[in-house]
PDB file of C-alpha atoms and ligand atoms in Angstrom:
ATOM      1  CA  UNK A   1      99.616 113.121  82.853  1.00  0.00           C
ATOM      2  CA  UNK A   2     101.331 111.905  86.357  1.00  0.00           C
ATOM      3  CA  UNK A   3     104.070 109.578  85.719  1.00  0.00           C
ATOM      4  CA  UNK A   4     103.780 107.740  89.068  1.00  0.00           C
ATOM      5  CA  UNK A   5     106.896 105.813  88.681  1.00  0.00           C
ATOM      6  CA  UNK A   6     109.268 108.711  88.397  1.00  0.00           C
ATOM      7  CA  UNK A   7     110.212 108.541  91.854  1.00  0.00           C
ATOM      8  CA  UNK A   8     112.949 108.625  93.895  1.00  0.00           C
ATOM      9  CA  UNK A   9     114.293 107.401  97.730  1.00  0.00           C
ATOM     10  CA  UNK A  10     114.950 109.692 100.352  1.00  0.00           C
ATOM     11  CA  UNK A  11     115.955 109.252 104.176  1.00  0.00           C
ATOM     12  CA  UNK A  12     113.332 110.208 106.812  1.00  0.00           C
ATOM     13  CA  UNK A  13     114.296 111.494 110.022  1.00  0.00           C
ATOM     14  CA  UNK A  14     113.754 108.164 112.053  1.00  0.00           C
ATOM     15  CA  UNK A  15     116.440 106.786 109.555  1.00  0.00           C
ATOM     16  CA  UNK A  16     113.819 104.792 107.652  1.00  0.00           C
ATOM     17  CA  UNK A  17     113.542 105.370 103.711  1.00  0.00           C
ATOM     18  CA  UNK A  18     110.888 106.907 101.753  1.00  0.00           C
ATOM     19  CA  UNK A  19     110.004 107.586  98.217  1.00  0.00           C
ATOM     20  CA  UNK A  20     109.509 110.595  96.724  1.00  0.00           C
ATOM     21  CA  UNK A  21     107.803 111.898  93.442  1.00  0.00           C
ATOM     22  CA  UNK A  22     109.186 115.329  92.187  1.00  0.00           C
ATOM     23  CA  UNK A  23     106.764 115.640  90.397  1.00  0.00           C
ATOM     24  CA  UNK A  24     103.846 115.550  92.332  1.00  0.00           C
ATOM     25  CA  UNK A  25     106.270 116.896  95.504  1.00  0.00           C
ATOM     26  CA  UNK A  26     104.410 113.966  97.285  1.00  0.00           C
ATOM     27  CA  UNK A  27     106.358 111.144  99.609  1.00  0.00           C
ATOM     28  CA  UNK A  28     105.248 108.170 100.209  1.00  0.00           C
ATOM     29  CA  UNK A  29     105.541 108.714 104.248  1.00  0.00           C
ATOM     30  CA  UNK A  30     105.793 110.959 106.290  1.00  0.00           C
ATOM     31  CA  UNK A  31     109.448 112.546 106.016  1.00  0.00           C
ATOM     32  CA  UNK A  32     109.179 113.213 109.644  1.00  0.00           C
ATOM     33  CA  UNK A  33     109.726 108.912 109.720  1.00  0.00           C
ATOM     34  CA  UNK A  34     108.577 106.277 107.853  1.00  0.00           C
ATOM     35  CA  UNK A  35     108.700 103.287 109.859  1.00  0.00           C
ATOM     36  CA  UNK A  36     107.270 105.840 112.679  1.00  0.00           C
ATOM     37  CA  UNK A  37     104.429 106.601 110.698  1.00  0.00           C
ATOM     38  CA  UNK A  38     103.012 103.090 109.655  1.00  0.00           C
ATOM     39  CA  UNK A  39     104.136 101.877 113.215  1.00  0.00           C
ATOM     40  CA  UNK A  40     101.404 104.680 114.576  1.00  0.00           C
ATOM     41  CA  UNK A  41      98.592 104.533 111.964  1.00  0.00           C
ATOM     42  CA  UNK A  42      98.265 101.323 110.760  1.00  0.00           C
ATOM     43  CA  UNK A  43      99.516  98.776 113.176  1.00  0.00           C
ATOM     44  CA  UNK A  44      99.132 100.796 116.814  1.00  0.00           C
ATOM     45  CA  UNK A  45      95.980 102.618 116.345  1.00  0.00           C
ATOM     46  CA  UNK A  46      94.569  99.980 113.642  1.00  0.00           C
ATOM     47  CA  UNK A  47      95.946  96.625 114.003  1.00  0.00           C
ATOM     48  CA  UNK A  48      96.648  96.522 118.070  1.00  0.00           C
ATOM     49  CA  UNK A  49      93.093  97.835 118.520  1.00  0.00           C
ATOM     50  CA  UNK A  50      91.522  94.921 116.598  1.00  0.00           C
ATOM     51  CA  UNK A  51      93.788  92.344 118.262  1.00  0.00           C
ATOM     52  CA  UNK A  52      93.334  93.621 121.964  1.00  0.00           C
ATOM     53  CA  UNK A  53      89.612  92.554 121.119  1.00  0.00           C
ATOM     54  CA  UNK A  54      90.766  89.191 121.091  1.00  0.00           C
ATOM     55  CA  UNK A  55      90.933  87.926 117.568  1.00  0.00           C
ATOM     56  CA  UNK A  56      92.766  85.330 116.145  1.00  0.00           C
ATOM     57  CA  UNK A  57      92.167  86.005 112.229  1.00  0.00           C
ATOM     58  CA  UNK A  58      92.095  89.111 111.082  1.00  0.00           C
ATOM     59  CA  UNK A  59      91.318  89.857 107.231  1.00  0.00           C
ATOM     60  CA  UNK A  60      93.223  93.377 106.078  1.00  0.00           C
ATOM     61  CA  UNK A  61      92.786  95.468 103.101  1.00  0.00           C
ATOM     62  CA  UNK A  62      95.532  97.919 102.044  1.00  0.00           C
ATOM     63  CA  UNK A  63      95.205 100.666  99.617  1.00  0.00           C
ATOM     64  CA  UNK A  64      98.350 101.311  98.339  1.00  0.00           C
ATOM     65  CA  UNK A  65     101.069  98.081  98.858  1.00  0.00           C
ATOM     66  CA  UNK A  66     103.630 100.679  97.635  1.00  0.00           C
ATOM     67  CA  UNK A  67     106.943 100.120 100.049  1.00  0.00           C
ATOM     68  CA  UNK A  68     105.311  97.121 101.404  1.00  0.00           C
ATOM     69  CA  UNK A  69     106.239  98.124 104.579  1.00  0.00           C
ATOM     70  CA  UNK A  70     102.485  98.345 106.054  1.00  0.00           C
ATOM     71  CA  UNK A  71     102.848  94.529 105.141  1.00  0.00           C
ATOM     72  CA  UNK A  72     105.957  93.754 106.445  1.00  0.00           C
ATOM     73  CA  UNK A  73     105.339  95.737 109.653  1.00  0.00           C
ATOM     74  CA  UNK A  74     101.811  93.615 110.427  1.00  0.00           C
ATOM     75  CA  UNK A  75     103.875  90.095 109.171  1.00  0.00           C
ATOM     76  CA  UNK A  76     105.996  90.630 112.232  1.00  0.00           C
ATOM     77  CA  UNK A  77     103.078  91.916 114.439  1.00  0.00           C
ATOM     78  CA  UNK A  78     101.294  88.850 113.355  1.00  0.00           C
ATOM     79  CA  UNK A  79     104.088  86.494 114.430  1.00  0.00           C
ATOM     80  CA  UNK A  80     104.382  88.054 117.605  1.00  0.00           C
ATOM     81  CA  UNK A  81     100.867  87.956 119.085  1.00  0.00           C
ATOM     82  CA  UNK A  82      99.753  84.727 117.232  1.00  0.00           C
ATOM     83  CA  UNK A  83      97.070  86.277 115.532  1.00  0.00           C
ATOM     84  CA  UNK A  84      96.390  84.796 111.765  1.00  0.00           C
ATOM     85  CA  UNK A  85      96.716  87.573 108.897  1.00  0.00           C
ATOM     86  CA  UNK A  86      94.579  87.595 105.467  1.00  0.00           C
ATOM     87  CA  UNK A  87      96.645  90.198 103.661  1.00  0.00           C
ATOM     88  CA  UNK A  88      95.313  91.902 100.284  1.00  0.00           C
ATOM     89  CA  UNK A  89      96.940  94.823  98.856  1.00  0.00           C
ATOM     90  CA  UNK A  90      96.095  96.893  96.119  1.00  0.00           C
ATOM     91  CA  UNK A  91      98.749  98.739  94.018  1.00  0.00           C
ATOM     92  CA  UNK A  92      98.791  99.714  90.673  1.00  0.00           C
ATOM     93  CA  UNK A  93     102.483 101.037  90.282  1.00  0.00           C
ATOM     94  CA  UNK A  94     104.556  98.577  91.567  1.00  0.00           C
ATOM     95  CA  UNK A  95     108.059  99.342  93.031  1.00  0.00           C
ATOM     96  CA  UNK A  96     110.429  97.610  90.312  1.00  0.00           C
ATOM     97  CA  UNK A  97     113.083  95.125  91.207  1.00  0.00           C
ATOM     98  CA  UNK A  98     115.763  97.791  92.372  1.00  0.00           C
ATOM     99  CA  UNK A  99     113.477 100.076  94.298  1.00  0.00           C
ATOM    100  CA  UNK A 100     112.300  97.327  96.909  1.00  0.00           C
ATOM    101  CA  UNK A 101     116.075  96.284  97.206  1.00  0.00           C
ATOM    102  CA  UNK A 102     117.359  99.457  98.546  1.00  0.00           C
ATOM    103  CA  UNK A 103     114.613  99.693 101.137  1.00  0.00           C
ATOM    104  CA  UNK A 104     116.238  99.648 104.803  1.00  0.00           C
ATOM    105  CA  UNK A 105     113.646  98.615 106.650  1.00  0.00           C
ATOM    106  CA  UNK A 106     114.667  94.941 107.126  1.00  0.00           C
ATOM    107  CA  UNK A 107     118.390  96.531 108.721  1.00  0.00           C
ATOM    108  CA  UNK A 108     115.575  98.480 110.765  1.00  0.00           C
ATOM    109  CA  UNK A 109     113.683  95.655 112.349  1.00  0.00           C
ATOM    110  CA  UNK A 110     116.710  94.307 113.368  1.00  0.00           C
ATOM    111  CA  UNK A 111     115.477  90.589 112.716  1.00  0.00           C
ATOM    112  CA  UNK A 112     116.389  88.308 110.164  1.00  0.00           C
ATOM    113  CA  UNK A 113     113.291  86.273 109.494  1.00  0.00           C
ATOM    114  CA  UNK A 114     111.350  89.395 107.762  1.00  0.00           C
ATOM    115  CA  UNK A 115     114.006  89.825 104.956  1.00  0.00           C
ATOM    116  CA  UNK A 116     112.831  86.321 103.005  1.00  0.00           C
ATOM    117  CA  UNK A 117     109.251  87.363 103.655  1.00  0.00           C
ATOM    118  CA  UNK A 118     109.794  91.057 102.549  1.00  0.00           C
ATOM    119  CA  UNK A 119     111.362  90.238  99.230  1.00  0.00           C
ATOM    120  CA  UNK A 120     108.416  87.408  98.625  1.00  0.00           C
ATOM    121  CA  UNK A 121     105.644  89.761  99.062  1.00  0.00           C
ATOM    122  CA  UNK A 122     107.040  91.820  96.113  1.00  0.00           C
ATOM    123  CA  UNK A 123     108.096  89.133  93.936  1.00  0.00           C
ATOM    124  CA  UNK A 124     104.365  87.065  94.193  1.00  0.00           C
ATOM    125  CA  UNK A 125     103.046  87.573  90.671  1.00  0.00           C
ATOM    126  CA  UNK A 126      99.593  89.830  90.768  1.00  0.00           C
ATOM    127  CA  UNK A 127      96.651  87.449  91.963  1.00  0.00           C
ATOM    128  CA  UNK A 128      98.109  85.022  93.486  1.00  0.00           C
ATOM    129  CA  UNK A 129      97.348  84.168  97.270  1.00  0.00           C
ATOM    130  CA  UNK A 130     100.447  82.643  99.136  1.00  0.00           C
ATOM    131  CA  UNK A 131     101.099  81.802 103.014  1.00  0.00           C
ATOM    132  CA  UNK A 132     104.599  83.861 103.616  1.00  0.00           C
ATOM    133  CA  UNK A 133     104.935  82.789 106.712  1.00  0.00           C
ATOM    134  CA  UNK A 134     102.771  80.580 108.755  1.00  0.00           C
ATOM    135  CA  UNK A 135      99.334  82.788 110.762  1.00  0.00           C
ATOM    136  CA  UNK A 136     100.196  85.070 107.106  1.00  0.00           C
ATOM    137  CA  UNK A 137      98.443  84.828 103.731  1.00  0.00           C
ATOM    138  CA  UNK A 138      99.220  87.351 101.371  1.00  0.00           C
ATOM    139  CA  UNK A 139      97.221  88.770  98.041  1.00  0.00           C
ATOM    140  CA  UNK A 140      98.195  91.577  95.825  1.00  0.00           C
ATOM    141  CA  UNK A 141      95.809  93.065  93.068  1.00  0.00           C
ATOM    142  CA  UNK A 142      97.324  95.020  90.419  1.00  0.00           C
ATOM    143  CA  UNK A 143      94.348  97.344  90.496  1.00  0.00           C
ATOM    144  CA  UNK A 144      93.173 101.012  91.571  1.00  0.00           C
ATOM    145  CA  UNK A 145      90.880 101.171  94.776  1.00  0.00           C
ATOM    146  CA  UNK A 146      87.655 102.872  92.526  1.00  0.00           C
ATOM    147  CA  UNK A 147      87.980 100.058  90.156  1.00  0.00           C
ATOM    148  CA  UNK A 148      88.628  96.610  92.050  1.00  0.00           C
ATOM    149  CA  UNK A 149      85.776  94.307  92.484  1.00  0.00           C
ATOM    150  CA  UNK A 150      85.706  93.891  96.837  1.00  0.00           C
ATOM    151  CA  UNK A 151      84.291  91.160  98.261  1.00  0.00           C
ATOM    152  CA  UNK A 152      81.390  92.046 100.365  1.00  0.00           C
ATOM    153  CA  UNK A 153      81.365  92.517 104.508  1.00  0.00           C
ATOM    154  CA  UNK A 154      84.889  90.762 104.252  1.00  0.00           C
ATOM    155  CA  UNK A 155      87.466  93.285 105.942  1.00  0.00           C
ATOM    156  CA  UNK A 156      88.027  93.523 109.677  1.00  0.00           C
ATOM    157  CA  UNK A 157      90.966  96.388 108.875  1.00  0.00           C
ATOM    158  CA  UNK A 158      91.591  98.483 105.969  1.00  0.00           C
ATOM    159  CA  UNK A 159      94.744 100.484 105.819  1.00  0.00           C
ATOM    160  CA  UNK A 160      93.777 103.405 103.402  1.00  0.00           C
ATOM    161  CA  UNK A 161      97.340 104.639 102.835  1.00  0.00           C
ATOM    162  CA  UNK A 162      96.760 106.703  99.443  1.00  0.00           C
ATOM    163  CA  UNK A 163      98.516 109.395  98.601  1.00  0.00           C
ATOM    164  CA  UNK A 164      97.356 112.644 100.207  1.00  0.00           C
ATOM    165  CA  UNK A 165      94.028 114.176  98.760  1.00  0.00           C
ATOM    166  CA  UNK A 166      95.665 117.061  97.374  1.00  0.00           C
ATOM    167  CA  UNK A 167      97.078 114.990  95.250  1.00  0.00           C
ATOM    168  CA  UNK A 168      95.037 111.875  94.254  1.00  0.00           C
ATOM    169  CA  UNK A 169      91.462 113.908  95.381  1.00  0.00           C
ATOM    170  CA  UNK A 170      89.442 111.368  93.204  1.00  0.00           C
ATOM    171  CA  UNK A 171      90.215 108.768  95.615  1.00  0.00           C
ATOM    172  CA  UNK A 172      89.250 110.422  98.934  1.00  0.00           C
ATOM    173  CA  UNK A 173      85.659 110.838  98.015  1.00  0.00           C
ATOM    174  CA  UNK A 174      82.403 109.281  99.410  1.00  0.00           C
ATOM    175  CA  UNK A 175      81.938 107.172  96.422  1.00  0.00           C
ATOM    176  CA  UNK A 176      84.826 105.334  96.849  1.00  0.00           C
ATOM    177  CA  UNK A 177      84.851 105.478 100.430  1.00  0.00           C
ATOM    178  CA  UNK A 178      81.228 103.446 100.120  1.00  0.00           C
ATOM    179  CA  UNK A 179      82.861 100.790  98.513  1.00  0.00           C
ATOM    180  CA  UNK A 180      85.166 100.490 101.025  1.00  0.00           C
ATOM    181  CA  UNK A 181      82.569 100.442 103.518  1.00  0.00           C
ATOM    182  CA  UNK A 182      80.715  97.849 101.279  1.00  0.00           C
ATOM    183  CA  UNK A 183      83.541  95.621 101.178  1.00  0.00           C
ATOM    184  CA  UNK A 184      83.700  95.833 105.183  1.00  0.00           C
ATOM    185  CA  UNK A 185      82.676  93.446 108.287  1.00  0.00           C
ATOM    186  CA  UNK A 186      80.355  95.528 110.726  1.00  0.00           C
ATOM    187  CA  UNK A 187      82.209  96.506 113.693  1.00  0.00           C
ATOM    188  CA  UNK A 188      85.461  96.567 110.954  1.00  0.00           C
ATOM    189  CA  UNK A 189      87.673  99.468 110.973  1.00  0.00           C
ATOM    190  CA  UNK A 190      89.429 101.908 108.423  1.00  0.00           C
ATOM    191  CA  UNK A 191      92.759 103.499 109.536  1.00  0.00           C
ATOM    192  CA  UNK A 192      94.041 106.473 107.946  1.00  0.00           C
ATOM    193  CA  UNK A 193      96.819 109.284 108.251  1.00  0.00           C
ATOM    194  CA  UNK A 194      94.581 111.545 106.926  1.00  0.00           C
ATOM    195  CA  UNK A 195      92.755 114.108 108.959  1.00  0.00           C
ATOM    196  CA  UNK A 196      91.818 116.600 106.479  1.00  0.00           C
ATOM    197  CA  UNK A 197      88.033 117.835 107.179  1.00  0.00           C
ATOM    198  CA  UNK A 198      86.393 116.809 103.659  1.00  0.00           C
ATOM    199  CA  UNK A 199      87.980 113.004 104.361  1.00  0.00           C
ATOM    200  CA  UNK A 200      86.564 113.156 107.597  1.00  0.00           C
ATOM    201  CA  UNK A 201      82.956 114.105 105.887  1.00  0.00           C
ATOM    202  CA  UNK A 202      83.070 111.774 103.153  1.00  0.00           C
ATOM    203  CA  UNK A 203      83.941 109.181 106.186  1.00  0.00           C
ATOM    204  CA  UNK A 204      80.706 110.141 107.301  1.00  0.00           C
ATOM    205  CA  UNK A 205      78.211 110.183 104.821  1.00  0.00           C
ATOM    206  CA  UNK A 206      79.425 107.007 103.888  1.00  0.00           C
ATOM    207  CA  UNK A 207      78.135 105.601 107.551  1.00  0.00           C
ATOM    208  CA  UNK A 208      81.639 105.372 109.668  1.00  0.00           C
ATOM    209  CA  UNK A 209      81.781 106.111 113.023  1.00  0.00           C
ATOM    210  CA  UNK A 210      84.504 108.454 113.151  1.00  0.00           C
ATOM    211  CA  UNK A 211      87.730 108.596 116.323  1.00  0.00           C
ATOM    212  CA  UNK A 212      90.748 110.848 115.917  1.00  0.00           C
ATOM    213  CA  UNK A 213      93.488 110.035 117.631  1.00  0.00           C
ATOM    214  CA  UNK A 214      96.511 111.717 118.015  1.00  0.00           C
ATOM    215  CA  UNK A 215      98.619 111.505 114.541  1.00  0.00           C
ATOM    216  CA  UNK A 216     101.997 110.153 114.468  1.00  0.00           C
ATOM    217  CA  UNK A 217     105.309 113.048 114.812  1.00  0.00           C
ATOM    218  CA  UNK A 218     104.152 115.792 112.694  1.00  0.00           C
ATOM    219  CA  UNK A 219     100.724 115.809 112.404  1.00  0.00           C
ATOM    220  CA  UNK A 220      97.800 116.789 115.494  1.00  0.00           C
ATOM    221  CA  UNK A 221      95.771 114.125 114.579  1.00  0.00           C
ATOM    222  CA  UNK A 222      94.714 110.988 112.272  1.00  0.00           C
ATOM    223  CA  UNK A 223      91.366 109.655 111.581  1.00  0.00           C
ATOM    224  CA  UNK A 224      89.945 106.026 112.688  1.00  0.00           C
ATOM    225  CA  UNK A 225      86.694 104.982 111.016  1.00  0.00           C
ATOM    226  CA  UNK A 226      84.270 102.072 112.578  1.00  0.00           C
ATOM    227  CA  UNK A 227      81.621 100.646 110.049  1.00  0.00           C
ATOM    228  CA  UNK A 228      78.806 100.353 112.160  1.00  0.00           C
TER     229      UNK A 228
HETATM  230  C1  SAM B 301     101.297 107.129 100.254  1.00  0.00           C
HETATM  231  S1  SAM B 301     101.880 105.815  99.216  1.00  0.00           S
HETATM  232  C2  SAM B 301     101.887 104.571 100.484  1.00  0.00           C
HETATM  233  C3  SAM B 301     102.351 103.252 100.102  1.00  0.00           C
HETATM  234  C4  SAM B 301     102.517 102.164 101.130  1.00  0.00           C
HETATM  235  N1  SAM B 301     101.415 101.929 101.971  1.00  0.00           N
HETATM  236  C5  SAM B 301     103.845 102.178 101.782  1.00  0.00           C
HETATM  237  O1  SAM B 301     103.912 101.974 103.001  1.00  0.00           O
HETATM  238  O2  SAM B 301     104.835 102.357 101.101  1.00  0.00           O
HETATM  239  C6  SAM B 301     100.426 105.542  98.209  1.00  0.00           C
HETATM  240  C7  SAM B 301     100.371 104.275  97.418  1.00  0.00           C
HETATM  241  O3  SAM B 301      99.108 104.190  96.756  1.00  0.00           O
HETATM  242  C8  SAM B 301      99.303 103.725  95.449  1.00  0.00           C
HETATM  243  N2  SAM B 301      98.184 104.166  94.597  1.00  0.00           N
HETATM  244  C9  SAM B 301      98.169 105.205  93.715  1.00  0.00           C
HETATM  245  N3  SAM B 301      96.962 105.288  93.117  1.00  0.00           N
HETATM  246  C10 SAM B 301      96.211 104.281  93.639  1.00  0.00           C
HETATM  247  C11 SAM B 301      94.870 103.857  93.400  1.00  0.00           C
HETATM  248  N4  SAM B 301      94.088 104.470  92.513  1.00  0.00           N
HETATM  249  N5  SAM B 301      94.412 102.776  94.077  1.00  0.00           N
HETATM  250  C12 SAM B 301      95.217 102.147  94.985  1.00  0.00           C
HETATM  251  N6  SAM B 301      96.491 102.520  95.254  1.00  0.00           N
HETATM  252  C13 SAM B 301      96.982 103.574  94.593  1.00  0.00           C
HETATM  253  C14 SAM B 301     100.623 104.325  95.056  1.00  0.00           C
HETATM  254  O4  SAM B 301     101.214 103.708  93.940  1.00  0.00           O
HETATM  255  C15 SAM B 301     101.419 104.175  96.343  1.00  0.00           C
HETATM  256  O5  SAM B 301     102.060 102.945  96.393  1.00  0.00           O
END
């Protein structure tokens, strides 16, 4: 069986860090850059797009907290454009005490006021809702996607940032994609790195209007979904 918390960190090439799981030969970015990567899925091509429509709460489902630095990235972007945040993340291996404190992206962002907030959203026990910062509530769920209970049309974003489906394939599927969907406000969006072209079906049969815009260094291109 996996052991998902043998894992170690490595440097990407925009200087951010990464984990990496020998054992699966899976990181948790891309190694062509980290802080690249979730700057270009999640919060240019998923969390910009919702915001230039002129919202001022957004509610945001991630798959996979891991890092934590899909959160940390739309904390600041949140308390830049004024636009209120409803975080939940699931994750069910948690980065451990040591892990989270040799993560560089707080020297990264160059700003002080993250580094509190950072350290926060990994230290809130499981299940507990807490407002970081102010416009930012945050949630974490100490459960796998296929088995948490979603509230229904609640999510205006998800960030599916699983790993990759050759390596978790069971979580890539259309079942589990449907509960995503479920879980999802119409006109709500799913943002992934993926592009691969059984995603993009299972996308599809689930009901998602699917864009692909151009992926982040590395990669042609990602996939956006829109529920309808
Ligand atoms: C590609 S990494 C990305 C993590 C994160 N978004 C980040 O920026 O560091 C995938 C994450 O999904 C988590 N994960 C693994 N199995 C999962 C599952 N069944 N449901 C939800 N998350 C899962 C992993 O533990 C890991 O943190």
């Amino acid at each position: 069986m996996t052991n998902f918390y043998n894992r170690r960190l490595i440097q990407t090439a925009d200087g951010s860090y990464t984990l990496y799981l020998p054992e699966m030969n899976e990181h948790y970015h891309s190694i062509h850059g980290a802080l690249h990567e979730s700057m270009h899925v999640f919060i240019r091509e998923g969390l910009d797009k919702i915001i230039q429509t002129g919202a001022t709460k957004i509610n945001i489902l991630e798959v996979g907290l891991g890092t934590g630095l899909n959160a940390l990235l739309t904390l600041m972007r949140s308390a830049e454009t004024g636009c209120s945040v409803n975080y939940l993340a699931l994750e069910p291996y948690p980065l451990n005490r040591e892990e989270v404190a040799a993560l560089n992206y707080i020297d990264l962002t160059g700003e002080e006021m993250p580094e509190k907030a950072f350290r926060r959203m990994h230290e809130l026990p499981f299940f507990e809702k807490e407002r970081i910062i102010t416009g930012f509530e945050f949630e974490k769920w100490h459960h796998k996607v296929h088995e948490a209970s979603l509230p229904a049309e609640s999510f205006d974003l998800v960030y599916f940032d699983a790993f990759g489906p050759q390596v978790q394939p069971e979580l890539w599927t259309e079942k589990v994609f449907a509960g995503v969907f479920a879980s999802m406000k119409p006109g709500g969006v799913i943002a992934t790195y993926s592009a691969k072209g059984s995603v993009k079906r299972a996308l599809k049969a689930c009901g998602f209007r699917l864009e692909h815009p151009p992926g982040p260094k590395g990669k042609r291109e990602m996939t956006r979904g829109v529920k309808p």
